Coordinates of C-alpha atoms in Angstrom, one line a residue:
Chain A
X2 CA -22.5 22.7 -11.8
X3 CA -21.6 22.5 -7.8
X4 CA -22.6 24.8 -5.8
X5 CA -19.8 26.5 -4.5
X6 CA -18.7 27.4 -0.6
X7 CA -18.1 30.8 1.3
X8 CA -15.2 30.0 3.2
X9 CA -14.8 32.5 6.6
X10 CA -11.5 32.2 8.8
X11 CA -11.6 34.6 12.0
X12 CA -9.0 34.9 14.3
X13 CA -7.8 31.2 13.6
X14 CA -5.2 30.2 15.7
X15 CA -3.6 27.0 16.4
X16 CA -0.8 25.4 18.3
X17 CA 1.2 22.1 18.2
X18 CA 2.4 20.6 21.4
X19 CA 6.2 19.8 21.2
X20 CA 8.0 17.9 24.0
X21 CA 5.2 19.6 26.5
X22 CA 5.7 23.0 25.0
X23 CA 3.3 24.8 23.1
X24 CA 4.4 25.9 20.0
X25 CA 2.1 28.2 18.1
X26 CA 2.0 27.8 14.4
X27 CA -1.0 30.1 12.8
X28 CA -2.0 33.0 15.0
X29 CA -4.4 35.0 14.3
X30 CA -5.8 33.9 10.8
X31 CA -8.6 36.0 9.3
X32 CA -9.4 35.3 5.7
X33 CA -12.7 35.1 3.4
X34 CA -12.9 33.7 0.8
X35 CA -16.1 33.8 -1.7
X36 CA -18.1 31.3 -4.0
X37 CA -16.0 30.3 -6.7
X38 CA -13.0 32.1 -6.1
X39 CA -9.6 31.2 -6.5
X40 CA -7.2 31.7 -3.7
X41 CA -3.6 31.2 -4.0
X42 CA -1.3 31.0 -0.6
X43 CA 2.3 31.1 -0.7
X44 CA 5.4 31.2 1.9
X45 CA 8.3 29.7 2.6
X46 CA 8.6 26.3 4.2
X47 CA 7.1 26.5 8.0
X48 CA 5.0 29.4 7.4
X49 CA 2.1 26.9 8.5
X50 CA 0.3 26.9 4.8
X51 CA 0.0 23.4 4.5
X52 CA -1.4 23.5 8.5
X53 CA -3.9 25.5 7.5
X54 CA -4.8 23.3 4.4
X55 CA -4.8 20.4 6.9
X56 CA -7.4 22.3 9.5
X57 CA -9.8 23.0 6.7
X58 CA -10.3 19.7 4.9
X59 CA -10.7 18.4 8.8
X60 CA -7.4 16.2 8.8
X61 CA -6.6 18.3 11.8
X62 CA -8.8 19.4 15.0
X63 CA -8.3 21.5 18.0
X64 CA -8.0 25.4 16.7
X65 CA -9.0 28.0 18.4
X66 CA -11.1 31.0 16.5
X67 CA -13.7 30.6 13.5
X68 CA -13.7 28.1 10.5
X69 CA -16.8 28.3 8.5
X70 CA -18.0 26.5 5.6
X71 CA -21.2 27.9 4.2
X72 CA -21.6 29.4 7.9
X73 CA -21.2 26.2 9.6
X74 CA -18.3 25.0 11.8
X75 CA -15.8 22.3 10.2
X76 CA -15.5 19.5 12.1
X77 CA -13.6 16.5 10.6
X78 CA -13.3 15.6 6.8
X79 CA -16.1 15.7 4.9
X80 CA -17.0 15.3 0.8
X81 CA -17.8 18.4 0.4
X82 CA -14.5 19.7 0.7
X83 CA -11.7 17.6 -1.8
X84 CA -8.2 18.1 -1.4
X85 CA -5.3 17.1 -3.6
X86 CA -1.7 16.3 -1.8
X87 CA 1.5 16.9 -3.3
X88 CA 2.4 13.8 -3.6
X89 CA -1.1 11.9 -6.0
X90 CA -1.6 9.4 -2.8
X91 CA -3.2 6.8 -5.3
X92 CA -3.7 3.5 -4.2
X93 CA -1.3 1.5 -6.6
X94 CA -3.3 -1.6 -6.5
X95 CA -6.2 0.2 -8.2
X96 CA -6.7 1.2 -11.9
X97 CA -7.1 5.2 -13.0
X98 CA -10.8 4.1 -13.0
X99 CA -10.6 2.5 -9.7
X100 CA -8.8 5.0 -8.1
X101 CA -11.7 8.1 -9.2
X102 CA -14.3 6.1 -8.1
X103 CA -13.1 5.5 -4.6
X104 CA -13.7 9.2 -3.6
X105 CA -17.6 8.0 -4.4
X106 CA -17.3 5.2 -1.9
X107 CA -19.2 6.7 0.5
X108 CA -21.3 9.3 -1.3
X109 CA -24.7 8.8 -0.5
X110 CA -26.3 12.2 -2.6
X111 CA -25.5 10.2 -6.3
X112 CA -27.4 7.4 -7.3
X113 CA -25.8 4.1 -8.9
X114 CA -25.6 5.4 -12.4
X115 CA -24.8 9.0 -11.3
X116 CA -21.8 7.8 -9.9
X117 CA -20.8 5.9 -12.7
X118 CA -21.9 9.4 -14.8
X119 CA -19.6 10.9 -12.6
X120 CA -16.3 9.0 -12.7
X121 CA -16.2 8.7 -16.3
X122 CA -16.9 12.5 -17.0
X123 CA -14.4 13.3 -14.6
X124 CA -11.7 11.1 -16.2
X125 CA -12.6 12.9 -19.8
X126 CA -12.2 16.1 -17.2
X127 CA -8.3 15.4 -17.0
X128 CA -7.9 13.9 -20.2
X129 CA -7.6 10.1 -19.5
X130 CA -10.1 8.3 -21.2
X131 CA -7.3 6.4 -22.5
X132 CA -5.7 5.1 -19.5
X133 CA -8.7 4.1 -17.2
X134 CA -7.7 0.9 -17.1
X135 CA -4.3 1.7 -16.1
X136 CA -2.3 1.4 -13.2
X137 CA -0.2 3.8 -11.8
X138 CA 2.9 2.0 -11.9
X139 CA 2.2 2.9 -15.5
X140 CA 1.5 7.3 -15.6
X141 CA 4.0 9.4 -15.4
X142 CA 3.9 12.2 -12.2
X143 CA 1.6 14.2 -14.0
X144 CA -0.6 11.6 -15.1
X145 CA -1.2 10.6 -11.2
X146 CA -1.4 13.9 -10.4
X147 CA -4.1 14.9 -13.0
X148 CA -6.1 11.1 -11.7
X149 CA -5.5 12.6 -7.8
X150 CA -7.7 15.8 -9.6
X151 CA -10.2 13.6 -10.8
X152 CA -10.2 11.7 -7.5
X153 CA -11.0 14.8 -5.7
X154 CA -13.2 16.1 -7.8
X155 CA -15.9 13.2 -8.3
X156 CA -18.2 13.9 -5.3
X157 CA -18.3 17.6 -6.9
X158 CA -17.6 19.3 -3.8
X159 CA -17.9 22.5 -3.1
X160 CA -14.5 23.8 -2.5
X161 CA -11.1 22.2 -3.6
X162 CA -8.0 22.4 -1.4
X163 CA -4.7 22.2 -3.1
X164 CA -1.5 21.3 -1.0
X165 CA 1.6 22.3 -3.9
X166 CA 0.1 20.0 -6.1
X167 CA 2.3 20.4 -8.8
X168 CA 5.8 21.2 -6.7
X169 CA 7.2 17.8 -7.4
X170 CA 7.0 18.0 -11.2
X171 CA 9.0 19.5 -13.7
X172 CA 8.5 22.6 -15.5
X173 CA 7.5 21.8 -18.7
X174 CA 4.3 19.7 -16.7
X175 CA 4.0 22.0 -14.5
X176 CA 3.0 24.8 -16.9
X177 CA 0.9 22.4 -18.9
X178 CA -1.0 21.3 -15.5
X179 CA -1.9 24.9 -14.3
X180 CA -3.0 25.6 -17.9
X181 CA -5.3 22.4 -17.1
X182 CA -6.4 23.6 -13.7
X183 CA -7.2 26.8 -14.7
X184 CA -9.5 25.4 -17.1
X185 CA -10.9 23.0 -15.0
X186 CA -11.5 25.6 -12.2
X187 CA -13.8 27.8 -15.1
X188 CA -15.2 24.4 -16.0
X189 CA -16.8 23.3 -12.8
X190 CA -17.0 26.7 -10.8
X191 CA -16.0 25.8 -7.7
X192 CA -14.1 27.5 -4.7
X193 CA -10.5 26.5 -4.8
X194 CA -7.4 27.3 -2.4
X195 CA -3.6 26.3 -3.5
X196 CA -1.0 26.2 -1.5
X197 CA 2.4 26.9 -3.2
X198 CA 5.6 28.1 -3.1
X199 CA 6.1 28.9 -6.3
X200 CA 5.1 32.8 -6.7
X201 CA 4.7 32.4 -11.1
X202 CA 1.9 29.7 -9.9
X203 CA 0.6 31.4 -7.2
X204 CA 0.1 34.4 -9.6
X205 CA -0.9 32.5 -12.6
X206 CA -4.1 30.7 -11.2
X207 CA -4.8 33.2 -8.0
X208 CA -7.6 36.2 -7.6
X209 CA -5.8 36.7 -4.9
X210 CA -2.4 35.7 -3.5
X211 CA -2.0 35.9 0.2
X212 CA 1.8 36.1 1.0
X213 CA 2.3 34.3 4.6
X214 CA 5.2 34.6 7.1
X215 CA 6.6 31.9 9.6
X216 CA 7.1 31.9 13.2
X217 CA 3.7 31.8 13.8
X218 CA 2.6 31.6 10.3
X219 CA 0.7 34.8 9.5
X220 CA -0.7 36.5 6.8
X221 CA 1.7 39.1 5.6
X222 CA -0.2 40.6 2.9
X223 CA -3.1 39.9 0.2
X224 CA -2.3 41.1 -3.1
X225 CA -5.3 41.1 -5.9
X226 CA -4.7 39.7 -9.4
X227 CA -7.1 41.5 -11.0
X228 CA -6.1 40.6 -15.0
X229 CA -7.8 38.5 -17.4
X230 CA -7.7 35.1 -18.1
X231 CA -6.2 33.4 -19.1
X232 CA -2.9 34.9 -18.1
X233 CA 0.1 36.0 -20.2
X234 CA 3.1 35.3 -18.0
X235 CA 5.4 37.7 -19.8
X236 CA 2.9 40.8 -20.3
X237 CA 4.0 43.4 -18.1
X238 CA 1.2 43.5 -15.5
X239 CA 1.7 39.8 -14.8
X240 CA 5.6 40.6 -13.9
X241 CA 4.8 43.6 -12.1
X242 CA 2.4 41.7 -9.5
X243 CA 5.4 38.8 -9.7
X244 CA 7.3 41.3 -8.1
X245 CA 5.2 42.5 -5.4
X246 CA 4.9 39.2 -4.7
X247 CA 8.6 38.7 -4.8
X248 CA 9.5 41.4 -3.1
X249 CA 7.2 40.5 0.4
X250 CA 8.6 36.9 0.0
X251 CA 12.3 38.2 0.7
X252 CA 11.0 40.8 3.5
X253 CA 9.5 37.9 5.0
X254 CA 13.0 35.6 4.1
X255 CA 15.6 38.1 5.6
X256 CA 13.5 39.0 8.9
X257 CA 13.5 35.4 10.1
X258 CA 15.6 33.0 8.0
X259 CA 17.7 31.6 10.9
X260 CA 14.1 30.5 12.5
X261 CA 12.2 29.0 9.3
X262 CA 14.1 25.7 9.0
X263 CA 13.2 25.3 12.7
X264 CA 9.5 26.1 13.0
X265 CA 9.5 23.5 9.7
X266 CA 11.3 20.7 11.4
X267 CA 8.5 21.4 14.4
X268 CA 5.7 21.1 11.7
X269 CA 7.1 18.1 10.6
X270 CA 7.8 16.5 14.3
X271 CA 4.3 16.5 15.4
X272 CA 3.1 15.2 11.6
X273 CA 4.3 12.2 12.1
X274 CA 3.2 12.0 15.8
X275 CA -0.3 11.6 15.1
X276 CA -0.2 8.6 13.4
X277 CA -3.6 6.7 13.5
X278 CA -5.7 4.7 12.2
X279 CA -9.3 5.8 12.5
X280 CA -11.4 5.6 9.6
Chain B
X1 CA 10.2 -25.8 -36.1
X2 CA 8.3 -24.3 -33.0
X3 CA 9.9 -27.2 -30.6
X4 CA 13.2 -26.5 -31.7
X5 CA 12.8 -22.8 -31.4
X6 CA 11.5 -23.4 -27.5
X7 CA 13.9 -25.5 -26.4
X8 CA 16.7 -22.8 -27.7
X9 CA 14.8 -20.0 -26.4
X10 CA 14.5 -21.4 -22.6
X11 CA 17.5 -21.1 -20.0
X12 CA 18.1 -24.7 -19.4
X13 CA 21.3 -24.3 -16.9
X14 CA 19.4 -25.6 -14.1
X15 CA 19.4 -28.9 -15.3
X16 CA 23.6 -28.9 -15.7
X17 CA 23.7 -29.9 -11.8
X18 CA 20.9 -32.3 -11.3
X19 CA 21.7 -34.4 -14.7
X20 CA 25.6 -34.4 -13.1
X21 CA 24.8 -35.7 -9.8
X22 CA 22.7 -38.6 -11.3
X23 CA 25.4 -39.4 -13.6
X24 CA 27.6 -39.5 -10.9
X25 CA 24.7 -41.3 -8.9
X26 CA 25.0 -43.7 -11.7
X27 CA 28.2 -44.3 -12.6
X28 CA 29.6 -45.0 -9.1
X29 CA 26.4 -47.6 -7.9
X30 CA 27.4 -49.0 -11.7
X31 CA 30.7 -49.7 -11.6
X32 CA 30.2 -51.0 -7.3
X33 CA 32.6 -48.1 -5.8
X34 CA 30.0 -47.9 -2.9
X35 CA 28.0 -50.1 -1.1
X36 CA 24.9 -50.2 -3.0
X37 CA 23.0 -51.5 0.1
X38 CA 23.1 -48.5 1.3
X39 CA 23.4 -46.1 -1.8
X40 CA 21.0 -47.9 -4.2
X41 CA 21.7 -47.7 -8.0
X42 CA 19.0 -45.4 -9.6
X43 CA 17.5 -48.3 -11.6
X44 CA 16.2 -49.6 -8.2
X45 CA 14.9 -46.6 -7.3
X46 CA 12.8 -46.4 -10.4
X47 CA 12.0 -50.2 -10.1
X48 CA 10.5 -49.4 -6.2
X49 CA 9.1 -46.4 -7.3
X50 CA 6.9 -48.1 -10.3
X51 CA 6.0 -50.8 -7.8
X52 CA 5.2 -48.0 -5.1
X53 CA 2.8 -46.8 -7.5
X54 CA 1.1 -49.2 -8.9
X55 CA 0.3 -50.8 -5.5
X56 CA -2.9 -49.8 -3.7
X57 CA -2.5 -47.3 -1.0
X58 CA 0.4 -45.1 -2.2
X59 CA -1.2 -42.5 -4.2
X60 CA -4.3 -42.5 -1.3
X61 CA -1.2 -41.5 0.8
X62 CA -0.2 -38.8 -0.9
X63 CA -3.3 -37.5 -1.2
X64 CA -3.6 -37.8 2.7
X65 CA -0.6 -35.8 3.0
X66 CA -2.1 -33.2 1.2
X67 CA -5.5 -33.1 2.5
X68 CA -3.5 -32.6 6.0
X69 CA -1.5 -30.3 4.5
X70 CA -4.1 -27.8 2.7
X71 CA -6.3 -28.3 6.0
X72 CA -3.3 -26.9 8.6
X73 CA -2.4 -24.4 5.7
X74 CA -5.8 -23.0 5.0
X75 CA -6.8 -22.7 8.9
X76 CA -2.9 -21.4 10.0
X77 CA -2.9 -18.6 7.6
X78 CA -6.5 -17.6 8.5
X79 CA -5.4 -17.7 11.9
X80 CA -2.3 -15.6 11.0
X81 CA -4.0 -13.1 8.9
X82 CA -6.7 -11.8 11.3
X83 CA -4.2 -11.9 14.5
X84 CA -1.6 -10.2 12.3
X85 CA -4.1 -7.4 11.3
X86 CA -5.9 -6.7 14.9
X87 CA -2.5 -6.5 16.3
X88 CA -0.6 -4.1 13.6
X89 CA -4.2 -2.3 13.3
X90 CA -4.4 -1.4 17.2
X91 CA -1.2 -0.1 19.8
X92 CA -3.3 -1.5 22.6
X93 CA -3.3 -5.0 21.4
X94 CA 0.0 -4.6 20.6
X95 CA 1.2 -3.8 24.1
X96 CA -1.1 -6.4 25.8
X97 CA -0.5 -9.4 23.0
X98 CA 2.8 -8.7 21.3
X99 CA 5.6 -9.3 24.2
X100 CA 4.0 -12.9 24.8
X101 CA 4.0 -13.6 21.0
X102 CA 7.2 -12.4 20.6
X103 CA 8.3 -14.8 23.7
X104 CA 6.1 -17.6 22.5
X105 CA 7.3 -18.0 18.7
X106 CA 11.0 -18.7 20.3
X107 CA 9.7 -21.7 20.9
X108 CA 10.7 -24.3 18.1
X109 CA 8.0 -25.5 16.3
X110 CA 8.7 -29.1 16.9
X111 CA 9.1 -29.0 21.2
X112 CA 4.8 -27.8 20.5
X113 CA 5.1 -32.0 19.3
X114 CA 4.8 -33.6 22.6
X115 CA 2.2 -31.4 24.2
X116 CA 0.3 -31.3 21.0
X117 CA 0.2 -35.3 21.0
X118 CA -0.5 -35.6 25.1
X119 CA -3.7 -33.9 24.0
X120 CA -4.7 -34.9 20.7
X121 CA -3.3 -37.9 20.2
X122 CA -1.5 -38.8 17.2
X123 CA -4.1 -39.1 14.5
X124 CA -5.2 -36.1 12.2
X125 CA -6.5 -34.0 14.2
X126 CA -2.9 -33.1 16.5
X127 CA -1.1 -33.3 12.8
X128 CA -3.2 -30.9 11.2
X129 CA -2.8 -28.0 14.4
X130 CA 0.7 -29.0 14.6
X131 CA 0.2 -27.7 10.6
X132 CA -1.8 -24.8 11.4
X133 CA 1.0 -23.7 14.4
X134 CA 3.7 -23.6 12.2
X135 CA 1.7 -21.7 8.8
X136 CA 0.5 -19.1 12.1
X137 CA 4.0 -17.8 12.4
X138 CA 5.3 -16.4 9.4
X139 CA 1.9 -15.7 8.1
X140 CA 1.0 -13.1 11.2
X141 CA 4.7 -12.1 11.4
X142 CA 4.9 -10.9 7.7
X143 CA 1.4 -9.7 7.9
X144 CA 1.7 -7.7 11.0
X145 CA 4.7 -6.1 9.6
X146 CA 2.5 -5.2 6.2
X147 CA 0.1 -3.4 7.8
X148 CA 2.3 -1.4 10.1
X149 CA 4.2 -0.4 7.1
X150 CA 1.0 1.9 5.2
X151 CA 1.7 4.9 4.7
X152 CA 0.2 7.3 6.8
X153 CA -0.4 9.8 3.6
X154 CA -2.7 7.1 2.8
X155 CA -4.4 6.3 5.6
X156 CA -5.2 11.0 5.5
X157 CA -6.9 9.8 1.8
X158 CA -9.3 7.2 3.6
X159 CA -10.2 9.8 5.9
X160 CA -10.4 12.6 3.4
X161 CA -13.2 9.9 2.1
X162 CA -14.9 9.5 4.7
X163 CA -13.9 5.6 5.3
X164 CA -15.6 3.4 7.8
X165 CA -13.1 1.5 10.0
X166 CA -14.5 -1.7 7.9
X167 CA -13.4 0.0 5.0
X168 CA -9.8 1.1 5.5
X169 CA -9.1 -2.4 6.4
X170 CA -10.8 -3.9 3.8
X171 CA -10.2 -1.2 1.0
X172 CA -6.7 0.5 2.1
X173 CA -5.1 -1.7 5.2
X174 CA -5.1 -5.2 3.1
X175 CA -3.9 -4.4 -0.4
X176 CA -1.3 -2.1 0.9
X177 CA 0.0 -5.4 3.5
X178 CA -1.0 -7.6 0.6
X179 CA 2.5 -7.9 -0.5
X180 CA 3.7 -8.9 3.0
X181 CA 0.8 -11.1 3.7
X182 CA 1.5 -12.9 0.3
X183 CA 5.3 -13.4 1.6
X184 CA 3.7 -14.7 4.9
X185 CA 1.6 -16.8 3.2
X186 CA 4.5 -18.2 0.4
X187 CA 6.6 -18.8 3.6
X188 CA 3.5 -20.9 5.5
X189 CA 3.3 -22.9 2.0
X190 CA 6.5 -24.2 2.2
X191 CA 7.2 -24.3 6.2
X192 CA 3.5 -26.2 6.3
X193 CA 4.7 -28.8 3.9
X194 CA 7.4 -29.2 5.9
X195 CA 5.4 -29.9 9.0
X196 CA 2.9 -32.5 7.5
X197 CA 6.4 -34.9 6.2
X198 CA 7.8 -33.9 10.1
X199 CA 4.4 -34.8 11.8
X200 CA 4.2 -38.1 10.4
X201 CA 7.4 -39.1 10.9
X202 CA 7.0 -38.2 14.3
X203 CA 3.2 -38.8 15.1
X204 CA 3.1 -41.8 13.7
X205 CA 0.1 -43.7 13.7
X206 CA -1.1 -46.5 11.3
X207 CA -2.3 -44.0 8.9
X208 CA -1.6 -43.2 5.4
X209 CA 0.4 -41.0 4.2
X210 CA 3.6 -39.9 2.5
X211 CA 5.7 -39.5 5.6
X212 CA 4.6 -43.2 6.7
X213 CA 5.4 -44.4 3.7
X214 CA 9.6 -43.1 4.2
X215 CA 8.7 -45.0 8.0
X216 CA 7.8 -47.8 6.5
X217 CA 10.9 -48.0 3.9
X218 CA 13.2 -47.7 7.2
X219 CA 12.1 -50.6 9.0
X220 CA 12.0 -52.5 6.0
X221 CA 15.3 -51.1 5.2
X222 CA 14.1 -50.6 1.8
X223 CA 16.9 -47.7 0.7
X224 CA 15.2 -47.2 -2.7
X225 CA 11.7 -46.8 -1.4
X226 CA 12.8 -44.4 1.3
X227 CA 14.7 -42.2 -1.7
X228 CA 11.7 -42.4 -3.7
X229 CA 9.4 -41.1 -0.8
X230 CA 12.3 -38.5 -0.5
X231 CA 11.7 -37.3 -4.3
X232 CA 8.5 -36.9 -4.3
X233 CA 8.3 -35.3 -0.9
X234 CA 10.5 -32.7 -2.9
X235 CA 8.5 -32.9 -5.9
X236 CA 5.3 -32.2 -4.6
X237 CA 7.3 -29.2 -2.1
X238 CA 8.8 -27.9 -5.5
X239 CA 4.8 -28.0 -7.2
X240 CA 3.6 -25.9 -4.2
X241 CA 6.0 -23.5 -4.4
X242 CA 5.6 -22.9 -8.3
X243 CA 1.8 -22.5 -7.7
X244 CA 2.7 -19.9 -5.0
X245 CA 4.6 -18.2 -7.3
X246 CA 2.5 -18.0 -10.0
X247 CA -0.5 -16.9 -8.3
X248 CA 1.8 -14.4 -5.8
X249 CA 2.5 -12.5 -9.1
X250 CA -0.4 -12.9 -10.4
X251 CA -1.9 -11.0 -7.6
X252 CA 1.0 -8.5 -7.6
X253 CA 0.3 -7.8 -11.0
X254 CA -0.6 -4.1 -10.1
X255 CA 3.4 -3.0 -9.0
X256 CA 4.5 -3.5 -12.4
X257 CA 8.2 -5.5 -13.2
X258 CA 9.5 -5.4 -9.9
X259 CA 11.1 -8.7 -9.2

């Protein structure tokens, strides 16, 4: 089993640049998360979750305040943290197989056969021992998505990110993918942080949900989920904490709705400045 | 049984125009409504082109053609492929080489002749970069264009991963353009074809080759030798490009039915 992170945000704060402007988008961040714990973050659009997804796998630099790892600074990507997109980002020119065991391209802690260990016992992990030799012209969105798992699992790091990885499938896959998650989380017993907008989810797979609000994104509240696993979504406990949840979400809606779609459409802007190639 | 059953089973509606235009091709040389000095009856064609054959020389020339060919091909679209790379890989190179490309390939291919033959002559060596010049084009147009069109969601996964800048080229950069280079390269098949007939109609030198052979059927005002140089100058452009083809979707294998 991995070993899994300690994650310590303090006073994290960070800012794009827009048009010579700077616009701040997380202010004052403070969050800690422990070994093996799962974390669930929701808000609406431009609340600047999926910003702070993108500072701690490394995608993104320049913050201001503490991000801490096992009490050392991030600085860039690294194998020890994994992340899974929304959309599966697999390389459509590789097989299922293929496409795993390019996460291990440049682990240097396995040896030859542990790799090889590795890839196949992480496609049995999401259930495709069937389709390894598949492209993925050939899955279905859940398929990729459960391969993009595997992916980011394979160098058994110590803390998995997860930026709404199920928000662009339907609900009948959805359901059976957080089911699979969940028991994949128990399974390896790592540290894992999702990213969602969808409260049931957020609820479902969370010890704790931390409800965020836009314009800067801040954290507006951290509610505990303190019931057993795995979950009944219709017992009465699970809707009552639905509701708490709920019922921030709208505070958070009706103070600043006019300014959301903005502070998104800024988020977006200086995404697709950055582009570059560096490895 | 099987025969029949292939034959019936294959679309054979290309052949409705070609079989039409050599009846046509035959009736009117038959029954003398044209000058058959100047459009030969096919019989003669056939005649010249069994002679053509059997003689020494002609199938050395073809085999010229093609070395010339393959040669300007293979060093054209290696050319293309690493200059259409460096300068989608890097804005800087872009800036600096881009704007003179983009002036340069204006240029038609065939006003390159004369400087290309001040220096080099006329022999192989001027045909086979007059070759290479025009494969260059298409191939580092199409694969410029390739890689400037990955994603940048997955150019975030090779850094998630940790890739060297060797290995996003190599591992992400490549296969993603490879459709785009494989167009480039399709393109350089056919346009390189084109130049080796073009170069030695217009370099021409006592060499072999297909393209002298034609030369040679004009001053001997030999119409049926110059269409049978013509046929198989199609033939052998038709070969290449099913080749391509085949081994374009073989390659391209991995995005499914898409035609």
């Amino acid at each position: 089993m991995a070993h899994a992170a300690t994650l310590e945000i303090k006073n994290l704060n960070k800012q794009y640049k827009v048009r010579g402007e700077s616009l701040p988008v997380l202010e004052n961040i403070s969050l800690s998360i422990k070994p093996g714990e799962f974390v669930s973050i929701v808000g609406s659009s431009g609340c600047g979750k999926s910003t702070l997804l993108k500072l701690i796998i490394g995608l993104e630099d320049d913050y201001q305040g503490e991000l801490l790892l096992d009490g050392s600074r991030i600085v860039g990507t690294s194998l020890e943290r994994g992340i899974v997109f929304q959309e599966h980002r697999l390389f459509p020119w590789l097989t299922v197989e293929q496409n795993i065991s390019i996460g291990l391209l440049n682990n240097t802690k396995f040896s030859e056969e542990e790799k090889r260990k590795s890839v196949q016992e992480h496609i049995e992990l999401v259930g495709l021992k069937d389709f390894a030799g598949a492209y993925p012209y050939q899955l279905s969105g859940g398929m990729s998505q459960r391969v993009a798992i595997a992916r980011a699992l394979v160098n058994r790091p110590e803390v998995l990110l997860l930026d709404e990885p199920f928000g662009a499938l339907d609900a009948f896959t959805r359901a059976f993918l957080q089911q699979e998650l969940q028991r994949i989380w128990e399974k390896e017993g790592i540290t894992m942080i999702q990213v969602t907008h969808d409260v049931e989810e957020a609820v479902y797979l969370g010890d704790r949900v931390v409800v965020m609000q836009p314009r800067p994104g801040r954290i507006k509240r951290i509610i505990d989920v303190p019931l057993p696993r795995e979950r009944n979504r219709s017992s009465a406990e699970f809707i009552a904490i639905k509701e708490e949840v709920l019922r921030e979400f709208s505070h958070t809606a009706d103070a600043s709705a006019g300014l959301i779609e903005k502070a998104a459409s800024n988020e977006e802007y200086s995404h697709s400045n950055e582009l570059s190639y560096q490895a | 049984m099987n025969l029949i059953h292939l034959i019936r089973n294959r679309d054979w509606r290309w052949a409705v125009l070609p079989l039409t235009l050599l009846t046509v091709w035959y009736v009117v040389t038959t029954l003398g409504w044209v000058n058959t000095k100047l459009i030969v009856p096919p019989e003669k064609v056939y005649q010249a082109a069994v002679k053509a054959i059997s003689r020494d020389g002609f199938m050395e020339g073809v085999e010229a053609s093609l070395m010339r060919d393959m040669s300007g091909f293979v060093i054209g679209s290696f050319a293309g492929i690493v200059f259409g790379v460096l300068l989608g890989l890097s804005r800087w190179t872009e800036r600096i080489v881009g704007p003179t490309f983009n002036t340069l390939k204006h240029i038609s291919l065939f006003a390159w002749l004369p400087l290309i033959s001040t220096w080099l002559g006329t022999g192989d060596s001027a045909k086979i970069v007059f070759i290479s010049l025009t494969t260059f084009y298409p191939v580092a147009i199409n694969t410029f264009d390739g890689v400037r069109s990955v994603p940048r969601t997955q150019l975030e996964v090779a850094r998630v991963y940790a890739f060297t800048r060797w290995q996003s080229i190599t591992r992400l950069i490549v296969p993603a353009a490879s459709p785009q280079i494989l167009t480039g390269l399709h393109l350089g098949l056919i346009y390189a074809w084109m130049a080796t007939i073009g170069a030695e109609f217009l370099l021409v030198t006592a060499d072999t080759g297909l393209g002298d052979a034609v030369i040679k059927g004009r001053a001997a005002f030999n119409v049926e030798l110059i269409v049978f140089g013509m046929l198989i100058i199609g033939l052998v452009g038709a070969l290449l490009n099913f080749i391509a083809t085949r081994i374009e979707s073989h390659l391209l294998a991995w995005r499914g039915d898409r035609t």
